[in-house]
Amino acid sequence: MKFCVLASGSKGNLTYIETNNTKILIDAGISYQEAKRRAQSKNIDFDEIQAIFITHEHYDHVAYLPTFLKRTQATLYINKKSLIKMNGQILEKLNGHKVRFLEADQSITINDIEIIPLLLSHDSANCFGFHFVSPTHKLTYVVDTGFVPLKYFELLSKSDAFIIESNHDIEMLHESNRPIELKRRILSSSGLMSNRICSQIIKAVINSKNQYVVLAHLSEEVNTEEIALQTLFSMVALPKNTKILVAKQYEPLDLIILE
């Protein structure tokens, strides 16, 4: 299994996953042209995408979905509540495209990969993470959530890699000029996970099985890569073989090939 986080943040999200027989995207929050440019810079062939999985309906995850569906002819996988609540101008452009509805914890299989939608907690109609299982590897994606339910901890612990929300530094958020209502929303159980909560989850699940941990969805205003990493390293004793990466908004990570 291979994967690459092409964009992660409040201005657009997109992740690429590939197995021997399947190519999948998670979300479509940056333009197709920019996504393809970033993919090509990492030697990723963007042709023959078979499926696009949508976490939830917020604009930074679906802004360019119609274009992606048109250019790839992929099948859209989404929860029905998310589809109904999607921006009307985007929704009307989805007519004629192939859609399959997802339900929490009900797995589906596409060629050589099984996908399990994980119900997360976010202020949207519905929000999914995803657990991907190929014949040889497992990858878990849990981003845009106020917390990760305990029942999914085992999936994280058994994953060769996982991508996890590390949105904000609590002190930076409190000291920011953001409206109090926004601060409360972010800090709530249906908001976004702080560096500290992210690190607590990693501490609970981390083991030598985890080859890679990717911190994702960092805020540009109330977080930094350095603070997120410092928080993690101060709280968690990481296995020697585990590599920690930080996903970025404006440039892709390298293509990761799980061994």
PDB file of C-alpha atoms in Angstrom:
ATOM      1  CA  MET A   1       0.000   0.000   0.000  1.00  0.00           C
ATOM      2  CA  LYS A   2       1.123   3.539  -0.829  1.00  0.00           C
ATOM      3  CA  PHE A   3      -0.282   6.858   0.331  1.00  0.00           C
ATOM      4  CA  CYS A   4       0.401  10.564   0.072  1.00  0.00           C
ATOM      5  CA  VAL A   5      -1.200  13.525   1.838  1.00  0.00           C
ATOM      6  CA  LEU A   6      -1.401  16.078  -0.970  1.00  0.00           C
ATOM      7  CA  ALA A   7      -3.092  18.838   1.090  1.00  0.00           C
ATOM      8  CA  SER A   8      -4.207  19.139   4.700  1.00  0.00           C
ATOM      9  CA  GLY A   9      -5.715  22.174   6.403  1.00  0.00           C
ATOM     10  CA  SER A  10      -8.631  24.569   6.471  1.00  0.00           C
ATOM     11  CA  LYS A  11      -7.961  25.701   2.885  1.00  0.00           C
ATOM     12  CA  GLY A  12      -8.361  22.258   1.338  1.00  0.00           C
ATOM     13  CA  ASN A  13      -7.823  18.550   1.988  1.00  0.00           C
ATOM     14  CA  LEU A  14      -6.833  15.667  -0.276  1.00  0.00           C
ATOM     15  CA  THR A  15      -5.114  12.327   0.337  1.00  0.00           C
ATOM     16  CA  TYR A  16      -4.137   9.671  -2.207  1.00  0.00           C
ATOM     17  CA  ILE A  17      -4.082   5.915  -1.509  1.00  0.00           C
ATOM     18  CA  GLU A  18      -2.912   3.166  -3.866  1.00  0.00           C
ATOM     19  CA  THR A  19      -2.788  -0.621  -3.730  1.00  0.00           C
ATOM     20  CA  ASN A  20      -1.856  -3.078  -6.472  1.00  0.00           C
ATOM     21  CA  ASN A  21      -5.287  -2.821  -8.120  1.00  0.00           C
ATOM     22  CA  THR A  22      -6.935   0.284  -6.658  1.00  0.00           C
ATOM     23  CA  LYS A  23      -6.491   4.054  -6.532  1.00  0.00           C
ATOM     24  CA  ILE A  24      -8.519   6.081  -4.044  1.00  0.00           C
ATOM     25  CA  LEU A  25      -8.805   9.712  -3.008  1.00  0.00           C
ATOM     26  CA  ILE A  26     -10.002  10.999   0.350  1.00  0.00           C
ATOM     27  CA  ASP A  27     -11.792  14.348  -0.124  1.00  0.00           C
ATOM     28  CA  ALA A  28     -11.471  16.853  -2.956  1.00  0.00           C
ATOM     29  CA  GLY A  29     -10.720  20.203  -1.354  1.00  0.00           C
ATOM     30  CA  ILE A  30      -8.095  21.554  -3.770  1.00  0.00           C
ATOM     31  CA  SER A  31      -8.363  22.014  -7.522  1.00  0.00           C
ATOM     32  CA  TYR A  32      -7.846  19.063  -9.828  1.00  0.00           C
ATOM     33  CA  GLN A  33      -5.034  20.857 -11.660  1.00  0.00           C
ATOM     34  CA  GLU A  34      -3.177  21.641  -8.429  1.00  0.00           C
ATOM     35  CA  ALA A  35      -3.745  18.136  -7.102  1.00  0.00           C
ATOM     36  CA  LYS A  36      -2.371  16.593 -10.282  1.00  0.00           C
ATOM     37  CA  ARG A  37       0.640  18.917 -10.215  1.00  0.00           C
ATOM     38  CA  ARG A  38       1.439  17.924  -6.636  1.00  0.00           C
ATOM     39  CA  ALA A  39       0.912  14.247  -7.433  1.00  0.00           C
ATOM     40  CA  GLN A  40       3.228  14.370 -10.440  1.00  0.00           C
ATOM     41  CA  SER A  41       5.916  16.049  -8.313  1.00  0.00           C
ATOM     42  CA  LYS A  42       5.893  12.877  -6.188  1.00  0.00           C
ATOM     43  CA  ASN A  43       5.801  10.514  -9.179  1.00  0.00           C
ATOM     44  CA  ILE A  44       2.158   9.610  -8.598  1.00  0.00           C
ATOM     45  CA  ASP A  45       0.120   8.624 -11.635  1.00  0.00           C
ATOM     46  CA  PHE A  46      -3.231  10.342 -11.149  1.00  0.00           C
ATOM     47  CA  ASP A  47      -4.944   8.344 -13.899  1.00  0.00           C
ATOM     48  CA  GLU A  48      -7.556   5.670 -13.206  1.00  0.00           C
ATOM     49  CA  ILE A  49      -8.780   6.882  -9.833  1.00  0.00           C
ATOM     50  CA  GLN A  50     -11.613   4.466  -9.037  1.00  0.00           C
ATOM     51  CA  ALA A  51     -13.128   5.962  -5.894  1.00  0.00           C
ATOM     52  CA  ILE A  52     -13.412   9.242  -3.998  1.00  0.00           C
ATOM     53  CA  PHE A  53     -14.287   8.970  -0.313  1.00  0.00           C
ATOM     54  CA  ILE A  54     -15.702  12.078   1.354  1.00  0.00           C
ATOM     55  CA  THR A  55     -15.218  12.549   5.090  1.00  0.00           C
ATOM     56  CA  HIS A  56     -17.926  15.237   5.434  1.00  0.00           C
ATOM     57  CA  GLU A  57     -19.626  18.063   3.591  1.00  0.00           C
ATOM     58  CA  HIS A  58     -17.599  21.090   4.718  1.00  0.00           C
ATOM     59  CA  TYR A  59     -16.309  23.197   1.839  1.00  0.00           C
ATOM     60  CA  ASP A  60     -12.593  22.527   2.392  1.00  0.00           C
ATOM     61  CA  HIS A  61     -13.296  18.842   1.726  1.00  0.00           C
ATOM     62  CA  VAL A  62     -15.674  19.006  -1.257  1.00  0.00           C
ATOM     63  CA  ALA A  63     -14.984  22.306  -3.038  1.00  0.00           C
ATOM     64  CA  TYR A  64     -13.706  20.656  -6.237  1.00  0.00           C
ATOM     65  CA  LEU A  65     -15.579  17.367  -6.028  1.00  0.00           C
ATOM     66  CA  PRO A  66     -17.593  17.812  -9.280  1.00  0.00           C
ATOM     67  CA  THR A  67     -14.409  18.427 -11.266  1.00  0.00           C
ATOM     68  CA  PHE A  68     -12.681  15.384  -9.781  1.00  0.00           C
ATOM     69  CA  LEU A  69     -15.654  13.163 -10.583  1.00  0.00           C
ATOM     70  CA  LYS A  70     -15.836  14.492 -14.128  1.00  0.00           C
ATOM     71  CA  ARG A  71     -12.122  14.127 -14.814  1.00  0.00           C
ATOM     72  CA  THR A  72     -11.678  10.702 -13.213  1.00  0.00           C
ATOM     73  CA  GLN A  73     -15.087   9.051 -13.710  1.00  0.00           C
ATOM     74  CA  ALA A  74     -14.614   7.711 -10.170  1.00  0.00           C
ATOM     75  CA  THR A  75     -17.447   6.516  -7.956  1.00  0.00           C
ATOM     76  CA  LEU A  76     -18.332   8.842  -5.083  1.00  0.00           C
ATOM     77  CA  TYR A  77     -18.543   7.226  -1.635  1.00  0.00           C
ATOM     78  CA  ILE A  78     -20.281   9.398   0.958  1.00  0.00           C
ATOM     79  CA  ASN A  79     -22.788   9.289   3.797  1.00  0.00           C
ATOM     80  CA  LYS A  80     -26.277  10.326   2.665  1.00  0.00           C
ATOM     81  CA  LYS A  81     -26.590  13.015   5.367  1.00  0.00           C
ATOM     82  CA  SER A  82     -23.357  14.593   4.164  1.00  0.00           C
ATOM     83  CA  LEU A  83     -24.544  14.583   0.564  1.00  0.00           C
ATOM     84  CA  ILE A  84     -27.875  16.214   1.425  1.00  0.00           C
ATOM     85  CA  LYS A  85     -26.196  18.983   3.441  1.00  0.00           C
ATOM     86  CA  MET A  86     -23.569  19.767   0.821  1.00  0.00           C
ATOM     87  CA  ASN A  87     -23.326  23.242  -0.699  1.00  0.00           C
ATOM     88  CA  GLY A  88     -26.174  23.514  -3.220  1.00  0.00           C
ATOM     89  CA  GLN A  89     -24.005  24.719  -6.100  1.00  0.00           C
ATOM     90  CA  ILE A  90     -21.709  21.734  -5.643  1.00  0.00           C
ATOM     91  CA  LEU A  91     -24.558  19.287  -5.113  1.00  0.00           C
ATOM     92  CA  GLU A  92     -26.365  20.178  -8.344  1.00  0.00           C
ATOM     93  CA  LYS A  93     -23.190  19.400 -10.317  1.00  0.00           C
ATOM     94  CA  LEU A  94     -23.115  15.831  -9.010  1.00  0.00           C
ATOM     95  CA  ASN A  95     -26.102  14.697 -11.066  1.00  0.00           C
ATOM     96  CA  GLY A  96     -25.213  11.808 -13.334  1.00  0.00           C
ATOM     97  CA  HIS A  97     -22.193  10.681 -11.348  1.00  0.00           C
ATOM     98  CA  LYS A  98     -21.988   7.306  -9.634  1.00  0.00           C
ATOM     99  CA  VAL A  99     -22.724   7.498  -5.902  1.00  0.00           C
ATOM    100  CA  ARG A 100     -22.598   4.856  -3.182  1.00  0.00           C
ATOM    101  CA  PHE A 101     -23.755   5.655   0.326  1.00  0.00           C
ATOM    102  CA  LEU A 102     -21.673   4.745   3.358  1.00  0.00           C
ATOM    103  CA  GLU A 103     -22.768   3.795   6.857  1.00  0.00           C
ATOM    104  CA  ALA A 104     -20.609   3.801   9.964  1.00  0.00           C
ATOM    105  CA  ASP A 105     -18.723   0.561  10.672  1.00  0.00           C
ATOM    106  CA  GLN A 106     -20.149  -1.155   7.583  1.00  0.00           C
ATOM    107  CA  SER A 107     -17.226  -2.204   5.429  1.00  0.00           C
ATOM    108  CA  ILE A 108     -17.115  -2.253   1.660  1.00  0.00           C
ATOM    109  CA  THR A 109     -14.557  -3.790  -0.684  1.00  0.00           C
ATOM    110  CA  ILE A 110     -13.127  -2.312  -3.875  1.00  0.00           C
ATOM    111  CA  ASN A 111     -10.894  -4.730  -5.756  1.00  0.00           C
ATOM    112  CA  ASP A 112      -8.083  -5.576  -3.314  1.00  0.00           C
ATOM    113  CA  ILE A 113      -8.904  -3.133  -0.519  1.00  0.00           C
ATOM    114  CA  GLU A 114     -11.493  -3.110   2.265  1.00  0.00           C
ATOM    115  CA  ILE A 115     -12.702   0.229   3.626  1.00  0.00           C
ATOM    116  CA  ILE A 116     -14.423   0.684   6.981  1.00  0.00           C
ATOM    117  CA  PRO A 117     -16.073   4.095   7.646  1.00  0.00           C
ATOM    118  CA  LEU A 118     -15.414   5.291  11.209  1.00  0.00           C
ATOM    119  CA  LEU A 119     -17.965   7.608  12.819  1.00  0.00           C
ATOM    120  CA  LEU A 120     -16.180  10.683  14.204  1.00  0.00           C
ATOM    121  CA  SER A 121     -17.399  13.754  16.110  1.00  0.00           C
ATOM    122  CA  HIS A 122     -17.511  17.027  14.201  1.00  0.00           C
ATOM    123  CA  ASP A 123     -20.011  19.847  13.718  1.00  0.00           C
ATOM    124  CA  SER A 124     -21.230  18.515  10.391  1.00  0.00           C
ATOM    125  CA  ALA A 125     -24.208  16.409   9.314  1.00  0.00           C
ATOM    126  CA  ASN A 126     -21.930  13.366   9.510  1.00  0.00           C
ATOM    127  CA  CYS A 127     -18.181  12.884   9.640  1.00  0.00           C
ATOM    128  CA  PHE A 128     -16.231   9.761   8.791  1.00  0.00           C
ATOM    129  CA  GLY A 129     -12.702   8.617   9.257  1.00  0.00           C
ATOM    130  CA  PHE A 130     -11.622   5.557   7.281  1.00  0.00           C
ATOM    131  CA  HIS A 131      -9.751   2.333   7.960  1.00  0.00           C
ATOM    132  CA  PHE A 132      -8.176   0.811   4.830  1.00  0.00           C
ATOM    133  CA  VAL A 133      -7.157  -2.846   4.711  1.00  0.00           C
ATOM    134  CA  SER A 134      -5.174  -4.323   1.822  1.00  0.00           C
ATOM    135  CA  PRO A 135      -3.883  -7.918   1.701  1.00  0.00           C
ATOM    136  CA  THR A 136      -0.623  -6.757   3.310  1.00  0.00           C
ATOM    137  CA  HIS A 137      -1.191  -3.454   5.132  1.00  0.00           C
ATOM    138  CA  LYS A 138      -3.573  -1.257   7.125  1.00  0.00           C
ATOM    139  CA  LEU A 139      -3.973   2.536   7.074  1.00  0.00           C
ATOM    140  CA  THR A 140      -6.298   4.626   9.259  1.00  0.00           C
ATOM    141  CA  TYR A 141      -7.440   8.215   8.609  1.00  0.00           C
ATOM    142  CA  VAL A 142      -9.036  10.139  11.526  1.00  0.00           C
ATOM    143  CA  VAL A 143      -9.138  13.870  10.801  1.00  0.00           C
ATOM    144  CA  ASP A 144     -11.698  16.637  11.527  1.00  0.00           C
ATOM    145  CA  THR A 145     -12.941  15.383  14.848  1.00  0.00           C
ATOM    146  CA  GLY A 146     -13.152  16.519  18.456  1.00  0.00           C
ATOM    147  CA  PHE A 147     -12.090  13.083  19.693  1.00  0.00           C
ATOM    148  CA  VAL A 148     -11.503   9.530  18.510  1.00  0.00           C
ATOM    149  CA  PRO A 149     -13.969   6.987  19.958  1.00  0.00           C
ATOM    150  CA  LEU A 150     -12.322   4.355  22.131  1.00  0.00           C
ATOM    151  CA  LYS A 151     -13.677   1.539  19.969  1.00  0.00           C
ATOM    152  CA  TYR A 152     -11.352   2.647  17.156  1.00  0.00           C
ATOM    153  CA  PHE A 153      -8.168   2.652  19.240  1.00  0.00           C
ATOM    154  CA  GLU A 154      -7.482  -0.980  18.340  1.00  0.00           C
ATOM    155  CA  LEU A 155      -7.658  -0.150  14.631  1.00  0.00           C
ATOM    156  CA  LEU A 156      -5.051   2.576  15.141  1.00  0.00           C
ATOM    157  CA  SER A 157      -2.814   0.239  17.106  1.00  0.00           C
ATOM    158  CA  LYS A 158      -2.955  -2.391  14.359  1.00  0.00           C
ATOM    159  CA  SER A 159      -2.338   0.070  11.507  1.00  0.00           C
ATOM    160  CA  ASP A 160       0.948   0.246   9.648  1.00  0.00           C
ATOM    161  CA  ALA A 161       0.287   3.975   9.424  1.00  0.00           C
ATOM    162  CA  PHE A 162      -2.306   6.430  10.614  1.00  0.00           C
ATOM    163  CA  ILE A 163      -3.141  10.037   9.799  1.00  0.00           C
ATOM    164  CA  ILE A 164      -4.548  11.915  12.781  1.00  0.00           C
ATOM    165  CA  GLU A 165      -5.943  15.345  13.664  1.00  0.00           C
ATOM    166  CA  SER A 166      -3.544  17.693  15.483  1.00  0.00           C
ATOM    167  CA  ASN A 167      -5.293  20.976  14.818  1.00  0.00           C
ATOM    168  CA  HIS A 168      -4.326  23.508  17.468  1.00  0.00           C
ATOM    169  CA  ASP A 169      -2.277  24.456  20.466  1.00  0.00           C
ATOM    170  CA  ILE A 170      -4.713  25.193  23.294  1.00  0.00           C
ATOM    171  CA  GLU A 171      -2.748  28.157  24.671  1.00  0.00           C
ATOM    172  CA  MET A 172      -2.374  29.732  21.235  1.00  0.00           C
ATOM    173  CA  LEU A 173      -6.093  29.306  20.646  1.00  0.00           C
ATOM    174  CA  HIS A 174      -7.038  30.932  23.961  1.00  0.00           C
ATOM    175  CA  GLU A 175      -4.664  33.851  23.333  1.00  0.00           C
ATOM    176  CA  SER A 176      -5.845  34.411  19.756  1.00  0.00           C
ATOM    177  CA  ASN A 177      -8.267  37.095  18.608  1.00  0.00           C
ATOM    178  CA  ARG A 178     -10.778  34.545  17.409  1.00  0.00           C
ATOM    179  CA  PRO A 179     -14.380  35.066  18.600  1.00  0.00           C
ATOM    180  CA  ILE A 180     -15.235  33.238  21.820  1.00  0.00           C
ATOM    181  CA  GLU A 181     -17.954  31.254  20.011  1.00  0.00           C
ATOM    182  CA  LEU A 182     -15.372  29.928  17.554  1.00  0.00           C
ATOM    183  CA  LYS A 183     -12.978  29.016  20.369  1.00  0.00           C
ATOM    184  CA  ARG A 184     -15.741  27.105  22.134  1.00  0.00           C
ATOM    185  CA  ARG A 185     -16.659  25.303  18.916  1.00  0.00           C
ATOM    186  CA  ILE A 186     -13.074  24.212  18.272  1.00  0.00           C
ATOM    187  CA  LEU A 187     -12.553  23.061  21.864  1.00  0.00           C
ATOM    188  CA  SER A 188     -15.829  21.134  22.035  1.00  0.00           C
ATOM    189  CA  SER A 189     -16.234  17.391  21.579  1.00  0.00           C
ATOM    190  CA  SER A 190     -17.587  18.107  18.091  1.00  0.00           C
ATOM    191  CA  GLY A 191     -14.773  20.493  17.203  1.00  0.00           C
ATOM    192  CA  LEU A 192     -11.149  19.696  16.397  1.00  0.00           C
ATOM    193  CA  MET A 193      -8.481  17.852  18.359  1.00  0.00           C
ATOM    194  CA  SER A 194      -5.675  19.794  20.000  1.00  0.00           C
ATOM    195  CA  ASN A 195      -2.038  18.749  19.915  1.00  0.00           C
ATOM    196  CA  ARG A 196      -2.415  17.500  23.476  1.00  0.00           C
ATOM    197  CA  ILE A 197      -5.475  15.329  22.801  1.00  0.00           C
ATOM    198  CA  CYS A 198      -3.823  13.976  19.673  1.00  0.00           C
ATOM    199  CA  SER A 199      -0.710  13.103  21.664  1.00  0.00           C
ATOM    200  CA  GLN A 200      -2.773  11.411  24.385  1.00  0.00           C
ATOM    201  CA  ILE A 201      -4.389   9.171  21.763  1.00  0.00           C
ATOM    202  CA  ILE A 202      -1.059   8.364  20.147  1.00  0.00           C
ATOM    203  CA  LYS A 203       0.361   7.509  23.589  1.00  0.00           C
ATOM    204  CA  ALA A 204      -2.528   5.090  24.163  1.00  0.00           C
ATOM    205  CA  VAL A 205      -2.161   3.215  20.868  1.00  0.00           C
ATOM    206  CA  ILE A 206       1.427   3.526  19.647  1.00  0.00           C
ATOM    207  CA  ASN A 207       3.488   0.385  19.158  1.00  0.00           C
ATOM    208  CA  SER A 208       6.146  -1.016  16.854  1.00  0.00           C
ATOM    209  CA  LYS A 209       3.485  -2.022  14.293  1.00  0.00           C
ATOM    210  CA  ASN A 210       3.002   1.684  13.441  1.00  0.00           C
ATOM    211  CA  GLN A 211       5.568   2.530  10.760  1.00  0.00           C
ATOM    212  CA  TYR A 212       4.273   6.068  10.218  1.00  0.00           C
ATOM    213  CA  VAL A 213       2.204   8.596  12.143  1.00  0.00           C
ATOM    214  CA  VAL A 214       1.115  11.693  10.207  1.00  0.00           C
ATOM    215  CA  LEU A 215      -0.080  14.738  12.152  1.00  0.00           C
ATOM    216  CA  ALA A 216      -2.711  16.445  10.008  1.00  0.00           C
ATOM    217  CA  HIS A 217      -5.023  19.440   9.666  1.00  0.00           C
ATOM    218  CA  LEU A 218      -2.756  21.846  11.563  1.00  0.00           C
ATOM    219  CA  SER A 219      -4.163  25.348  11.963  1.00  0.00           C
ATOM    220  CA  GLU A 220      -2.147  28.089  10.287  1.00  0.00           C
ATOM    221  CA  GLU A 221      -3.188  30.598  12.965  1.00  0.00           C
ATOM    222  CA  VAL A 222      -3.134  28.725  16.285  1.00  0.00           C
ATOM    223  CA  ASN A 223      -0.563  25.992  15.764  1.00  0.00           C
ATOM    224  CA  THR A 224       2.865  25.382  14.290  1.00  0.00           C
ATOM    225  CA  GLU A 225       4.647  22.263  13.153  1.00  0.00           C
ATOM    226  CA  GLU A 226       7.281  22.808  15.826  1.00  0.00           C
ATOM    227  CA  ILE A 227       4.753  23.086  18.671  1.00  0.00           C
ATOM    228  CA  ALA A 228       2.789  20.045  17.481  1.00  0.00           C
ATOM    229  CA  LEU A 229       5.958  17.944  17.384  1.00  0.00           C
ATOM    230  CA  GLN A 230       7.239  19.304  20.686  1.00  0.00           C
ATOM    231  CA  THR A 231       3.949  18.409  22.366  1.00  0.00           C
ATOM    232  CA  LEU A 232       4.054  14.890  20.942  1.00  0.00           C
ATOM    233  CA  PHE A 233       7.685  14.230  21.847  1.00  0.00           C
ATOM    234  CA  SER A 234       7.191  15.547  25.386  1.00  0.00           C
ATOM    235  CA  MET A 235       4.248  13.232  26.020  1.00  0.00           C
ATOM    236  CA  VAL A 236       4.969  10.047  24.073  1.00  0.00           C
ATOM    237  CA  ALA A 237       7.842   7.560  24.063  1.00  0.00           C
ATOM    238  CA  LEU A 238       7.832   6.548  20.413  1.00  0.00           C
ATOM    239  CA  PRO A 239       9.072   3.204  19.086  1.00  0.00           C
ATOM    240  CA  LYS A 240      12.416   3.505  17.312  1.00  0.00           C
ATOM    241  CA  ASN A 241      10.973   2.376  13.984  1.00  0.00           C
ATOM    242  CA  THR A 242       8.041   4.847  13.947  1.00  0.00           C
ATOM    243  CA  LYS A 243       8.463   7.887  11.701  1.00  0.00           C
ATOM    244  CA  ILE A 244       6.532  11.069  12.537  1.00  0.00           C
ATOM    245  CA  LEU A 245       5.479  13.367   9.689  1.00  0.00           C
ATOM    246  CA  VAL A 246       3.457  16.580   9.573  1.00  0.00           C
ATOM    247  CA  ALA A 247       1.019  17.095   6.697  1.00  0.00           C
ATOM    248  CA  LYS A 248       1.069  20.511   5.054  1.00  0.00           C
ATOM    249  CA  GLN A 249      -1.442  22.823   3.424  1.00  0.00           C
ATOM    250  CA  TYR A 250       0.490  24.010   0.394  1.00  0.00           C
ATOM    251  CA  GLU A 251       2.822  21.153  -0.482  1.00  0.00           C
ATOM    252  CA  PRO A 252       2.512  17.375  -0.546  1.00  0.00           C
ATOM    253  CA  LEU A 253       4.330  14.939   1.655  1.00  0.00           C
ATOM    254  CA  ASP A 254       6.503  12.363  -0.064  1.00  0.00           C
ATOM    255  CA  LEU A 255       4.771   9.230  -1.304  1.00  0.00           C
ATOM    256  CA  ILE A 256       4.938   6.707   1.525  1.00  0.00           C
ATOM    257  CA  ILE A 257       5.330   3.041   0.611  1.00  0.00           C
ATOM    258  CA  LEU A 258       4.435   0.738   3.479  1.00  0.00           C
ATOM    259  CA  GLU A 259       6.836  -2.183   3.893  1.00  0.00           C
TER     260      GLU A 259
END
